């Protein structure tokens, strides 16, 4: 069957709700293989507002739940995606459809349980003085930061987890000067608590690329709303030492 013929006949075929259901139907000879391809395609963003009666049917809303479930099942989700995912799930808890609201609540609970379990295990190992492991301390800091960041809409929770991360940063004397990823986290936490002077000292002493230092200093001055210092830094930047992907961003600030 060509894909064209499949779509011509689609209304007369059983409509599987998930790719797994399609595979089961194909194995039994009930559905053509094109059903799996069609059920795997996803044309609406799972992060848009649900229940748009004028644009999406109830079936399409449930299709988006399937996509959300697929994302949730991934072992490694990047932070940007998880922020949007968590925001979407928190919105869906208020959905008028109880099935969708229940799915969202259970998904949030699953994410929170995973974070709490990982934090508990890491904290137990880090707080055991006989097993002090700076790598685990760094992992714990990153975990607190990540959990706080996905809770950006819940300021009280965000502050709790950022505070925990800050406590471990301060008492463990970790060296973030040559670890760009860790350094970015520490800077963001310092900026959150308005420790701008600490952030600048840390960045200027870091053993990282020139352009990375400049971008971090710009971020600090912007968060501090020190625009005179910000423009001073930008005016003095050697633009040729900045990667092309960041040059336009810097040039926007030039006076």
mmCIF file of C-alpha atoms in Angstrom:
data_model
loop_
_atom_site.group_PDB
_atom_site.id
_atom_site.type_symbol
_atom_site.label_atom_id
_atom_site.label_comp_id
_atom_site.label_asym_id
_atom_site.label_seq_id
_atom_site.Cartn_x
_atom_site.Cartn_y
_atom_site.Cartn_z
ATOM 1 C CA UNK A 1 0.000 0.000 0.000
ATOM 2 C CA UNK A 2 1.337 3.429 -0.927
ATOM 3 C CA UNK A 3 1.176 6.194 1.673
ATOM 4 C CA UNK A 4 -1.277 7.990 -0.635
ATOM 5 C CA UNK A 5 -3.635 5.005 -0.677
ATOM 6 C CA UNK A 6 -3.290 4.725 3.078
ATOM 7 C CA UNK A 7 -4.547 8.261 3.625
ATOM 8 C CA UNK A 8 -7.360 7.707 1.132
ATOM 9 C CA UNK A 9 -8.490 4.681 3.211
ATOM 10 C CA UNK A 10 -7.611 6.075 6.651
ATOM 11 C CA UNK A 11 -11.213 6.716 7.699
ATOM 12 C CA UNK A 12 -12.160 3.096 7.059
ATOM 13 C CA UNK A 13 -9.248 1.741 9.117
ATOM 14 C CA UNK A 14 -9.027 1.245 12.859
ATOM 15 C CA UNK A 15 -7.252 4.208 14.443
ATOM 16 C CA UNK A 16 -4.559 3.084 16.940
ATOM 17 C CA UNK A 17 -4.048 5.544 19.795
ATOM 18 C CA UNK A 18 -0.328 4.817 20.252
ATOM 19 C CA UNK A 19 2.571 3.446 18.166
ATOM 20 C CA UNK A 20 2.604 0.322 20.363
ATOM 21 C CA UNK A 21 -1.065 -0.335 19.583
ATOM 22 C CA UNK A 22 -0.298 0.081 15.877
ATOM 23 C CA UNK A 23 2.521 -2.483 16.091
ATOM 24 C CA UNK A 24 0.177 -4.958 17.795
ATOM 25 C CA UNK A 25 -2.388 -4.446 15.011
ATOM 26 C CA UNK A 26 0.240 -4.917 12.309
ATOM 27 C CA UNK A 27 1.431 -8.175 13.898
ATOM 28 C CA UNK A 28 -2.136 -9.493 13.915
ATOM 29 C CA UNK A 29 -2.654 -8.436 10.300
ATOM 30 C CA UNK A 30 -5.408 -6.014 11.241
ATOM 31 C CA UNK A 31 -3.551 -2.862 10.207
ATOM 32 C CA UNK A 32 -1.091 -1.954 7.435
ATOM 33 C CA UNK A 33 2.451 -0.946 8.414
ATOM 34 C CA UNK A 34 1.631 2.639 7.436
ATOM 35 C CA UNK A 35 -0.511 2.836 10.598
ATOM 36 C CA UNK A 36 2.636 2.740 12.707
ATOM 37 C CA UNK A 37 4.232 5.533 10.681
ATOM 38 C CA UNK A 38 1.098 7.654 10.959
ATOM 39 C CA UNK A 39 0.690 7.079 14.712
ATOM 40 C CA UNK A 40 4.360 7.954 15.233
ATOM 41 C CA UNK A 41 4.063 11.272 13.417
ATOM 42 C CA UNK A 42 3.331 14.242 15.639
ATOM 43 C CA UNK A 43 2.424 17.528 14.023
ATOM 44 C CA UNK A 44 1.240 19.543 17.037
ATOM 45 C CA UNK A 45 3.620 20.710 19.731
ATOM 46 C CA UNK A 46 3.028 18.842 23.019
ATOM 47 C CA UNK A 47 3.854 22.069 24.848
ATOM 48 C CA UNK A 48 1.090 24.234 23.383
ATOM 49 C CA UNK A 49 -2.022 25.053 25.383
ATOM 50 C CA UNK A 50 -4.378 22.096 25.519
ATOM 51 C CA UNK A 51 -8.097 22.179 24.785
ATOM 52 C CA UNK A 52 -8.021 24.612 21.868
ATOM 53 C CA UNK A 53 -11.489 23.732 20.635
ATOM 54 C CA UNK A 54 -11.158 25.916 17.563
ATOM 55 C CA UNK A 55 -7.981 24.225 16.331
ATOM 56 C CA UNK A 56 -7.557 20.832 18.005
ATOM 57 C CA UNK A 57 -9.923 17.954 18.557
ATOM 58 C CA UNK A 58 -10.056 15.973 21.795
ATOM 59 C CA UNK A 59 -8.281 13.131 19.964
ATOM 60 C CA UNK A 60 -5.458 15.475 18.990
ATOM 61 C CA UNK A 61 -5.154 16.627 22.602
ATOM 62 C CA UNK A 62 -4.745 12.985 23.631
ATOM 63 C CA UNK A 63 -2.197 12.503 20.848
ATOM 64 C CA UNK A 64 -0.157 15.192 22.523
ATOM 65 C CA UNK A 65 -0.326 13.279 25.782
ATOM 66 C CA UNK A 66 1.269 10.356 23.965
ATOM 67 C CA UNK A 67 4.101 12.642 22.881
ATOM 68 C CA UNK A 68 4.503 14.005 26.413
ATOM 69 C CA UNK A 69 4.642 10.425 27.673
ATOM 70 C CA UNK A 70 7.343 9.624 25.120
ATOM 71 C CA UNK A 71 9.435 12.573 26.310
ATOM 72 C CA UNK A 72 8.891 11.598 29.954
ATOM 73 C CA UNK A 73 10.184 8.097 29.250
ATOM 74 C CA UNK A 74 13.565 9.382 28.085
ATOM 75 C CA UNK A 75 16.438 8.837 30.494
ATOM 76 C CA UNK A 76 18.312 12.002 29.585
ATOM 77 C CA UNK A 77 16.238 15.107 28.938
ATOM 78 C CA UNK A 78 18.076 18.387 28.436
ATOM 79 C CA UNK A 79 17.267 21.091 30.976
ATOM 80 C CA UNK A 80 15.542 23.432 28.508
ATOM 81 C CA UNK A 81 13.124 20.687 27.456
ATOM 82 C CA UNK A 82 12.463 19.639 31.044
ATOM 83 C CA UNK A 83 11.647 23.227 32.054
ATOM 84 C CA UNK A 84 8.972 23.455 29.336
ATOM 85 C CA UNK A 85 7.763 19.922 30.094
ATOM 86 C CA UNK A 86 7.330 20.654 33.812
ATOM 87 C CA UNK A 87 5.568 23.953 33.051
ATOM 88 C CA UNK A 88 3.187 22.188 30.658
ATOM 89 C CA UNK A 89 2.370 19.439 33.170
ATOM 90 C CA UNK A 90 1.655 22.007 35.896
ATOM 91 C CA UNK A 91 -0.790 23.735 33.552
ATOM 92 C CA UNK A 92 -2.470 20.436 32.646
ATOM 93 C CA UNK A 93 -3.232 19.664 36.291
ATOM 94 C CA UNK A 94 -6.012 22.262 35.926
ATOM 95 C CA UNK A 95 -7.346 20.733 32.693
ATOM 96 C CA UNK A 96 -11.109 20.331 32.429
ATOM 97 C CA UNK A 97 -10.688 16.733 31.260
ATOM 98 C CA UNK A 98 -10.046 14.610 34.383
ATOM 99 C CA UNK A 99 -7.992 12.030 32.448
ATOM 100 C CA UNK A 100 -5.587 14.678 31.242
ATOM 101 C CA UNK A 101 -5.420 16.300 34.684
ATOM 102 C CA UNK A 102 -4.711 12.928 36.300
ATOM 103 C CA UNK A 103 -1.999 12.132 33.758
ATOM 104 C CA UNK A 104 -0.338 15.479 34.501
ATOM 105 C CA UNK A 105 -0.521 15.030 38.282
ATOM 106 C CA UNK A 106 0.919 11.512 38.103
ATOM 107 C CA UNK A 107 3.690 12.661 35.758
ATOM 108 C CA UNK A 108 4.666 15.526 38.084
ATOM 109 C CA UNK A 109 4.673 13.115 41.012
ATOM 110 C CA UNK A 110 6.911 10.738 39.052
ATOM 111 C CA UNK A 111 9.410 13.500 38.230
ATOM 112 C CA UNK A 112 9.450 14.769 41.823
ATOM 113 C CA UNK A 113 9.929 11.260 43.213
ATOM 114 C CA UNK A 114 12.867 10.671 40.887
ATOM 115 C CA UNK A 115 14.556 13.927 41.910
ATOM 116 C CA UNK A 116 13.909 13.345 45.609
ATOM 117 C CA UNK A 117 15.290 9.811 45.409
ATOM 118 C CA UNK A 118 18.433 10.936 43.556
ATOM 119 C CA UNK A 119 18.954 13.849 45.952
ATOM 120 C CA UNK A 120 18.490 11.602 48.997
ATOM 121 C CA UNK A 121 21.013 9.038 47.726
ATOM 122 C CA UNK A 122 23.606 11.658 46.776
ATOM 123 C CA UNK A 123 23.127 13.657 49.978
ATOM 124 C CA UNK A 124 23.556 10.499 52.085
ATOM 125 C CA UNK A 125 26.872 9.768 50.407
ATOM 126 C CA UNK A 126 28.083 13.372 50.429
ATOM 127 C CA UNK A 127 27.246 13.901 54.114
ATOM 128 C CA UNK A 128 29.138 10.740 55.113
ATOM 129 C CA UNK A 129 32.495 12.301 56.036
ATOM 130 C CA UNK A 130 34.285 8.968 55.640
ATOM 131 C CA UNK A 131 33.249 8.804 51.989
ATOM 132 C CA UNK A 132 33.733 12.451 50.988
ATOM 133 C CA UNK A 133 33.751 12.564 47.205
ATOM 134 C CA UNK A 134 33.922 15.966 45.510
ATOM 135 C CA UNK A 135 32.541 14.505 42.289
ATOM 136 C CA UNK A 136 29.394 13.488 44.185
ATOM 137 C CA UNK A 137 29.239 16.946 45.787
ATOM 138 C CA UNK A 138 29.303 18.496 42.312
ATOM 139 C CA UNK A 139 26.621 16.063 41.125
ATOM 140 C CA UNK A 140 24.463 17.066 44.094
ATOM 141 C CA UNK A 141 24.935 20.782 43.389
ATOM 142 C CA UNK A 142 23.942 20.221 39.754
ATOM 143 C CA UNK A 143 20.902 18.216 40.827
ATOM 144 C CA UNK A 144 19.715 20.898 43.291
ATOM 145 C CA UNK A 145 20.227 23.562 40.623
ATOM 146 C CA UNK A 146 18.321 21.597 38.003
ATOM 147 C CA UNK A 147 15.418 20.796 40.323
ATOM 148 C CA UNK A 148 15.230 24.417 41.416
ATOM 149 C CA UNK A 149 15.302 25.618 37.822
ATOM 150 C CA UNK A 150 12.435 23.426 36.591
ATOM 151 C CA UNK A 151 10.416 24.788 39.535
ATOM 152 C CA UNK A 152 10.880 28.346 38.274
ATOM 153 C CA UNK A 153 7.156 29.064 38.619
ATOM 154 C CA UNK A 154 7.212 28.008 42.288
ATOM 155 C CA UNK A 155 9.501 30.617 43.783
ATOM 156 C CA UNK A 156 9.492 29.135 47.290
ATOM 157 C CA UNK A 157 10.663 25.725 46.020
ATOM 158 C CA UNK A 158 13.200 27.273 43.692
ATOM 159 C CA UNK A 159 14.733 29.223 46.571
ATOM 160 C CA UNK A 160 14.884 26.105 48.775
ATOM 161 C CA UNK A 161 16.809 24.071 46.196
ATOM 162 C CA UNK A 162 19.056 26.960 45.155
ATOM 163 C CA UNK A 163 19.836 27.546 48.842
ATOM 164 C CA UNK A 164 20.819 23.887 49.244
ATOM 165 C CA UNK A 165 23.055 24.141 46.181
ATOM 166 C CA UNK A 166 24.626 27.336 47.531
ATOM 167 C CA UNK A 167 25.316 25.705 50.902
ATOM 168 C CA UNK A 168 27.274 22.905 49.261
ATOM 169 C CA UNK A 169 29.117 25.344 46.999
ATOM 170 C CA UNK A 170 30.185 27.400 50.011
ATOM 171 C CA UNK A 171 31.161 24.613 52.398
ATOM 172 C CA UNK A 172 32.809 22.179 49.981
ATOM 173 C CA UNK A 173 35.343 24.622 48.489
ATOM 174 C CA UNK A 174 34.859 23.097 45.056
ATOM 175 C CA UNK A 175 36.990 24.472 42.232
ATOM 176 C CA UNK A 176 34.731 25.522 39.371
ATOM 177 C CA UNK A 177 37.388 27.619 37.659
ATOM 178 C CA UNK A 178 38.126 25.108 34.897
ATOM 179 C CA UNK A 179 34.717 23.389 34.579
ATOM 180 C CA UNK A 180 32.630 25.629 32.320
ATOM 181 C CA UNK A 181 29.345 23.814 32.946
ATOM 182 C CA UNK A 182 29.759 23.894 36.729
ATOM 183 C CA UNK A 183 30.974 27.490 36.601
ATOM 184 C CA UNK A 184 27.810 28.551 34.742
ATOM 185 C CA UNK A 185 25.674 26.934 37.447
ATOM 186 C CA UNK A 186 27.588 28.633 40.269
ATOM 187 C CA UNK A 187 27.321 32.005 38.497
ATOM 188 C CA UNK A 188 23.566 31.607 37.990
ATOM 189 C CA UNK A 189 23.100 30.740 41.671
ATOM 190 C CA UNK A 190 25.276 33.680 42.781
ATOM 191 C CA UNK A 191 23.275 35.965 40.483
ATOM 192 C CA UNK A 192 20.008 34.618 41.899
ATOM 193 C CA UNK A 193 21.101 35.575 45.435
ATOM 194 C CA UNK A 194 22.543 38.877 44.134
ATOM 195 C CA UNK A 195 26.129 37.887 45.027
ATOM 196 C CA UNK A 196 27.405 39.758 41.993
ATOM 197 C CA UNK A 197 30.831 40.611 43.411
ATOM 198 C CA UNK A 198 31.489 36.944 44.227
ATOM 199 C CA UNK A 199 30.386 35.975 40.734
ATOM 200 C CA UNK A 200 32.746 38.471 39.088
ATOM 201 C CA UNK A 201 35.731 37.388 41.184
ATOM 202 C CA UNK A 202 35.057 33.757 40.278
ATOM 203 C CA UNK A 203 34.722 34.460 36.555
ATOM 204 C CA UNK A 204 37.775 36.700 36.238
ATOM 205 C CA UNK A 205 39.939 34.048 37.898
ATOM 206 C CA UNK A 206 38.528 31.167 35.828
ATOM 207 C CA UNK A 207 40.773 29.097 33.563
ATOM 208 C CA UNK A 208 38.458 29.197 30.570
ATOM 209 C CA UNK A 209 38.350 30.798 27.114
ATOM 210 C CA UNK A 210 38.378 34.587 26.742
ATOM 211 C CA UNK A 211 34.973 34.647 25.052
ATOM 212 C CA UNK A 212 33.415 32.539 27.800
ATOM 213 C CA UNK A 213 34.683 34.958 30.433
ATOM 214 C CA UNK A 214 33.305 37.936 28.510
ATOM 215 C CA UNK A 215 29.869 36.390 28.058
ATOM 216 C CA UNK A 216 29.647 35.501 31.743
ATOM 217 C CA UNK A 217 30.695 38.992 32.825
ATOM 218 C CA UNK A 218 28.036 40.442 30.533
ATOM 219 C CA UNK A 219 25.433 38.153 32.112
ATOM 220 C CA UNK A 220 26.473 39.186 35.629
ATOM 221 C CA UNK A 221 26.323 42.915 34.890
ATOM 222 C CA UNK A 222 22.988 42.491 33.135
ATOM 223 C CA UNK A 223 21.487 40.586 36.086
ATOM 224 C CA UNK A 224 22.869 43.259 38.436
ATOM 225 C CA UNK A 225 21.406 45.966 36.162
ATOM 226 C CA UNK A 226 24.826 47.650 36.102
ATOM 227 C CA UNK A 227 24.425 48.928 32.556
ATOM 228 C CA UNK A 228 27.382 51.334 32.712
ATOM 229 C CA UNK A 229 29.664 48.408 33.541
ATOM 230 C CA UNK A 230 27.914 46.303 30.930
ATOM 231 C CA UNK A 231 28.563 48.828 28.156
ATOM 232 C CA UNK A 232 32.140 49.289 29.358
ATOM 233 C CA UNK A 233 32.774 45.540 28.990
ATOM 234 C CA UNK A 234 31.125 45.406 25.565
ATOM 235 C CA UNK A 235 33.037 48.432 24.281
ATOM 236 C CA UNK A 236 36.314 46.786 25.290
ATOM 237 C CA UNK A 237 35.636 43.341 23.835
ATOM 238 C CA UNK A 238 37.891 42.033 21.087
ATOM 239 C CA UNK A 239 35.056 40.906 18.829
ATOM 240 C CA UNK A 240 37.385 38.800 16.679
ATOM 241 C CA UNK A 241 37.972 36.520 19.670
ATOM 242 C CA UNK A 242 34.257 35.869 20.063
ATOM 243 C CA UNK A 243 32.664 32.922 18.161
ATOM 244 C CA UNK A 244 30.498 34.049 15.254
ATOM 245 C CA UNK A 245 27.328 32.661 16.851
ATOM 246 C CA UNK A 246 27.679 35.181 19.721
ATOM 247 C CA UNK A 247 28.988 38.217 17.812
ATOM 248 C CA UNK A 248 25.548 39.448 16.714
ATOM 249 C CA UNK A 249 24.286 39.238 20.295
ATOM 250 C CA UNK A 250 27.167 41.406 21.484
ATOM 251 C CA UNK A 251 26.883 43.854 18.590
ATOM 252 C CA UNK A 252 23.249 44.498 19.570
ATOM 253 C CA UNK A 253 24.514 46.061 22.797
ATOM 254 C CA UNK A 254 27.129 48.270 21.160
ATOM 255 C CA UNK A 255 26.419 51.956 21.376
#
